[in-house]
Coordinates of C-alpha atoms and ligand atoms in Angstrom, one line a residue:
X1 CA -20.5 10.8 -14.5
X2 CA -17.1 10.8 -16.3
X3 CA -14.9 7.7 -16.7
X4 CA -11.5 7.4 -18.3
X5 CA -10.0 4.1 -19.5
X6 CA -6.2 4.0 -19.9
X7 CA -5.6 1.6 -22.9
X8 CA -2.4 2.9 -24.3
X9 CA 0.0 0.3 -23.0
X10 CA 2.0 -2.2 -25.1
X11 CA 1.4 -5.3 -22.9
X12 CA 5.1 -6.2 -22.7
X13 CA 4.6 -8.9 -20.0
X14 CA 1.8 -10.5 -22.0
X15 CA 4.3 -11.0 -24.9
X16 CA 1.5 -11.1 -27.5
X17 CA 3.4 -8.8 -29.9
X18 CA 0.6 -6.2 -29.7
X19 CA -1.4 -4.2 -27.1
X20 CA -2.9 -6.9 -24.9
X21 CA -6.2 -5.2 -24.8
X22 CA -6.7 -6.3 -28.4
X23 CA -6.3 -10.0 -27.6
X24 CA -9.4 -12.1 -28.2
X25 CA -11.0 -13.4 -25.1
X26 CA -14.1 -15.5 -25.4
X27 CA -14.9 -14.0 -28.8
X28 CA -14.3 -10.3 -28.2
X29 CA -11.3 -8.1 -27.3
X30 CA -10.3 -7.6 -23.7
X31 CA -11.2 -3.9 -24.0
X32 CA -14.7 -4.9 -25.3
X33 CA -15.4 -6.7 -22.1
X34 CA -14.2 -3.8 -20.0
X35 CA -16.5 -1.4 -21.9
X36 CA -19.4 -3.9 -21.7
X37 CA -19.3 -3.7 -18.0
X38 CA -18.7 0.1 -17.9
X39 CA -21.8 0.7 -20.0
X40 CA -23.9 -1.5 -17.7
X41 CA -23.1 0.9 -14.9
X42 CA -26.1 3.2 -14.3
X43 CA -24.0 6.2 -13.5
X44 CA -21.6 6.5 -16.4
X45 CA -22.5 9.2 -18.8
X46 CA -19.2 10.0 -20.5
X47 CA -16.4 7.6 -21.4
X48 CA -12.9 8.5 -22.7
X49 CA -10.5 5.9 -24.0
X50 CA -6.9 6.8 -23.8
X51 CA -5.0 5.0 -26.5
X52 CA -1.9 5.1 -28.7
X53 CA -2.7 6.6 -32.1
X54 CA -1.2 3.6 -33.9
X55 CA -3.8 1.3 -32.1
X56 CA -6.8 3.6 -32.8
X57 CA -8.3 1.9 -35.8
X58 CA -7.9 -1.6 -34.4
X59 CA -9.3 -0.6 -31.0
X60 CA -12.3 1.2 -32.5
X61 CA -12.9 -1.8 -34.7
X62 CA -12.9 -4.2 -31.7
X63 CA -15.4 -2.0 -29.8
X64 CA -17.8 -1.0 -32.7
X65 CA -20.9 -1.6 -30.5
X66 CA -19.9 1.4 -28.3
X67 CA -18.2 3.6 -30.9
X68 CA -20.8 6.4 -30.8
X69 CA -20.5 6.6 -27.0
X70 CA -16.6 6.8 -26.9
X71 CA -14.3 9.8 -26.8
X72 CA -10.8 9.2 -28.0
X73 CA -7.7 10.7 -26.2
X74 CA -4.1 10.1 -27.2
X75 CA -2.0 8.3 -24.6
X76 CA 1.6 8.7 -23.6
X77 CA 4.7 6.6 -22.9
X78 CA 3.7 5.7 -19.4
X79 CA 0.4 5.0 -17.7
X80 CA 1.0 8.2 -15.7
X81 CA 1.4 10.3 -18.8
X82 CA -1.6 8.6 -20.4
X83 CA -3.8 9.4 -17.4
X84 CA -2.5 13.0 -17.3
X85 CA -3.5 13.4 -21.0
X86 CA -6.9 12.0 -20.2
X87 CA -7.5 14.3 -17.2
X88 CA -6.4 17.3 -19.2
X89 CA -8.8 16.5 -22.0
X90 CA -11.9 15.9 -19.9
X91 CA -14.9 18.1 -20.8
X92 CA -15.2 21.3 -18.7
X93 CA -18.2 20.1 -16.9
X94 CA -16.4 17.1 -15.4
X95 CA -16.2 17.6 -11.6
X96 CA -15.3 14.0 -10.6
X97 CA -13.8 11.2 -12.6
X98 CA -13.2 7.5 -12.3
X99 CA -10.1 6.0 -13.8
X100 CA -10.5 2.4 -14.8
X101 CA -7.7 0.3 -16.4
X102 CA -8.7 -1.2 -19.7
X103 CA -6.9 -4.3 -18.5
X104 CA -9.4 -5.0 -15.7
X105 CA -12.1 -6.5 -17.9
X106 CA -13.8 -8.5 -15.1
X107 CA -15.0 -5.4 -13.2
X108 CA -18.6 -5.7 -12.1
X109 CA -20.9 -2.8 -13.0
X110 CA -22.2 -2.7 -9.5
X111 CA -18.7 -2.0 -8.2
X112 CA -18.3 0.9 -10.7
X113 CA -21.6 2.3 -9.3
X114 CA -20.3 1.8 -5.8
X115 CA -17.2 3.9 -6.6
X116 CA -19.3 6.7 -8.0
X117 CA -21.6 6.6 -4.9
X118 CA -18.6 6.7 -2.5
X119 CA -17.1 9.6 -4.6
X120 CA -20.1 11.7 -3.7
X121 CA -19.0 11.7 0.0
X122 CA -15.2 11.6 -0.6
X123 CA -12.7 13.5 -2.7
X124 CA -10.7 10.4 -3.6
X125 CA -11.5 6.7 -3.5
X126 CA -10.1 3.5 -4.8
X127 CA -11.2 -0.1 -5.1
X128 CA -8.9 -2.6 -3.3
X129 CA -8.9 -6.0 -1.7
X130 CA -7.4 -7.4 1.5
X131 CA -4.1 -9.1 0.9
X132 CA -4.2 -12.8 1.6
X133 CA -0.5 -13.7 1.2
X134 CA 2.1 -12.7 3.8
X135 CA 4.0 -9.8 2.1
X136 CA 7.8 -9.5 2.5
X137 CA 9.7 -6.2 1.9
X138 CA 13.2 -7.1 0.6
X139 CA 16.5 -5.3 -0.1
X140 CA 18.2 -5.3 -3.5
X141 CA 19.7 -8.8 -2.8
X142 CA 16.3 -10.2 -2.0
X143 CA 17.1 -10.5 1.7
X144 CA 13.9 -9.9 3.7
X145 CA 13.9 -6.6 5.6
X146 CA 10.4 -6.8 7.1
X147 CA 7.0 -8.4 7.1
X148 CA 4.3 -5.7 7.4
X149 CA 1.2 -6.5 9.5
X150 CA -1.2 -8.0 6.9
X151 CA -4.2 -6.3 8.7
X152 CA -3.0 -3.0 7.2
X153 CA -2.3 -4.3 3.7
X154 CA -4.6 -3.9 0.7
X155 CA -4.0 -4.6 -2.9
X156 CA -5.0 -1.6 -5.0
X157 CA -7.2 -2.0 -8.1
X158 CA -9.2 0.3 -10.3
X159 CA -11.6 2.1 -10.5
X160 CA -9.9 5.0 -8.7
X161 CA -12.0 8.1 -8.4
X162 CA -11.0 11.7 -7.8
X163 CA -12.1 15.4 -7.9
X164 CA -10.9 16.5 -11.3
X165 CA -9.3 19.7 -10.0
X166 CA -7.2 17.7 -7.5
X167 CA -6.3 15.0 -9.9
X168 CA -5.1 17.6 -12.5
X169 CA -3.0 19.3 -9.8
X170 CA -1.5 16.0 -8.6
X171 CA -0.5 15.0 -12.1
X172 CA 1.0 18.5 -12.7
X173 CA 3.0 18.2 -9.4
X174 CA 4.2 14.7 -10.4
X175 CA 5.4 16.0 -13.7
X176 CA 7.3 18.9 -12.1
X177 CA 8.9 16.7 -9.5
X178 CA 9.5 13.6 -11.7
X179 CA 7.5 11.3 -9.5
X180 CA 6.9 8.0 -11.2
X181 CA 4.0 6.0 -9.9
X182 CA 1.9 3.0 -11.1
X183 CA -1.5 4.3 -9.9
X184 CA -3.1 7.7 -9.3
X185 CA -3.8 7.3 -5.6
X186 CA 0.0 7.2 -5.1
X187 CA 0.1 10.8 -6.2
X188 CA -2.5 11.8 -3.6
X189 CA -0.5 10.0 -0.9
X190 CA 2.6 11.9 -1.8
X191 CA 0.6 15.1 -1.4
X192 CA -0.8 13.8 1.9
X193 CA -4.4 14.0 0.5
X194 CA -6.6 11.3 1.9
X195 CA -7.8 8.5 -0.2
X196 CA -10.5 6.1 0.9
X197 CA -10.5 2.4 0.3
X198 CA -13.6 0.7 -0.9
X199 CA -13.6 -3.1 -0.6
X200 CA -13.7 -4.7 -4.0
X201 CA -13.7 -8.2 -5.4
X202 CA -10.7 -10.5 -5.9
X203 CA -12.0 -11.5 -9.3
X204 CA -11.3 -7.9 -10.6
X205 CA -7.8 -9.0 -11.7
X206 CA -5.6 -7.0 -14.1
X207 CA -4.9 -9.0 -17.2
X208 CA -1.1 -8.9 -17.2
X209 CA 0.5 -12.3 -18.0
X210 CA -0.7 -15.2 -20.3
X211 CA -2.1 -17.1 -17.3
X212 CA -4.5 -14.2 -16.6
X213 CA -6.2 -14.9 -19.9
X214 CA -7.1 -18.4 -18.8
X215 CA -8.4 -17.2 -15.5
X216 CA -10.4 -14.3 -17.1
X217 CA -11.8 -16.7 -19.7
X218 CA -13.2 -18.9 -17.0
X219 CA -14.7 -16.0 -15.0
X220 CA -16.3 -14.4 -18.1
X221 CA -18.1 -17.6 -18.8
X222 CA -19.4 -17.9 -15.3
X223 CA -22.2 -15.4 -14.4
X224 CA -22.1 -16.4 -10.8
X225 CA -18.7 -14.9 -10.2
Ligands
CTP301 N1 -1.4 2.1 -20.0 C1 -1.6 3.3 -20.7 N2 -0.5 4.0 -21.2 C2 0.7 3.5 -21.0 C3 0.9 2.2 -20.3 C4 -0.2 1.6 -19.8 O1 -2.7 3.8 -20.8 N3 1.7 4.1 -21.6 C5 -2.6 1.3 -19.5 C6 -2.7 -0.1 -20.1 O2 -3.2 -0.1 -21.4 C7 -3.5 -0.8 -19.0 C8 -3.3 0.0 -17.7 O3 -2.6 1.2 -18.1 O4 -4.9 -0.8 -19.3 C9 -2.4 -0.8 -16.7 O5 -1.1 -1.0 -17.2 P1 -0.4 -2.4 -17.4 O6 -1.3 -3.5 -16.9 O7 1.0 -2.2 -17.0 O8 -0.5 -2.5 -19.0 P2 0.8 -2.5 -20.1 O9 1.6 -1.3 -19.7 O10 0.1 -2.5 -21.4 O11 1.5 -3.8 -19.8 P3 3.1 -4.1 -19.5 O12 3.4 -3.2 -18.3 O13 3.2 -5.5 -19.3 O14 3.8 -3.6 -20.7
MG302 MG1 2.7 -1.3 -17.8

């Protein structure tokens, strides 16, 4: 099955002065660990990395072990644009696709497989975890407006999997209507297309801020997690 990895960000919140996916974590780049897990999945047969052209040589250098199994696609200015480029450059035989952020390097191969399996029965699926904090919705002055019932709140992760024809259409509609979203499932919601949640694992964090490097370093060194 086909899998796309958005890796074209700049990592502004990480403040490392370069794409955070190139940061060294336990001896390898963050993107290396993501790919390590991806290629341990039994169901992945084609992988596309969506990256900025100026990062290409450094990225490929940091993932040499997988270089003959990787297809390169140029990314855009936003994650949404990057994924759109990715989907529009999939091989013609790709019917379903998983999108998995390069920044989620702690993903377990079994969970990637689970997403592919669920995608056989559903047109759109995402990995997510139950929210444990009580979430507040606020106004622009940070005054609380409401507290949604936690039983209905899930924190979205990746992988997110879709029918290629639908995902292409959703991204095209988003472009036409200037929708700006931070994950692909949001586009399906706007179109009122159902997306099924698959319960994931809270260790599947997105490396975003410097503290996440410390957490990920511990998890990577602990095979029990
Ligand atoms: N991404 C992408 N193209 C962009 C922006 C982001 O492919 N133009 C990718 C990132 O490389 C990352 C994933 O989307 O793997 C999730 O994005 P995020 O965690 O926000 O990463 P960055 O955009 O790099 O970080 P920041 O928002 O802090 O700048
Ligand atoms: Mg970002």
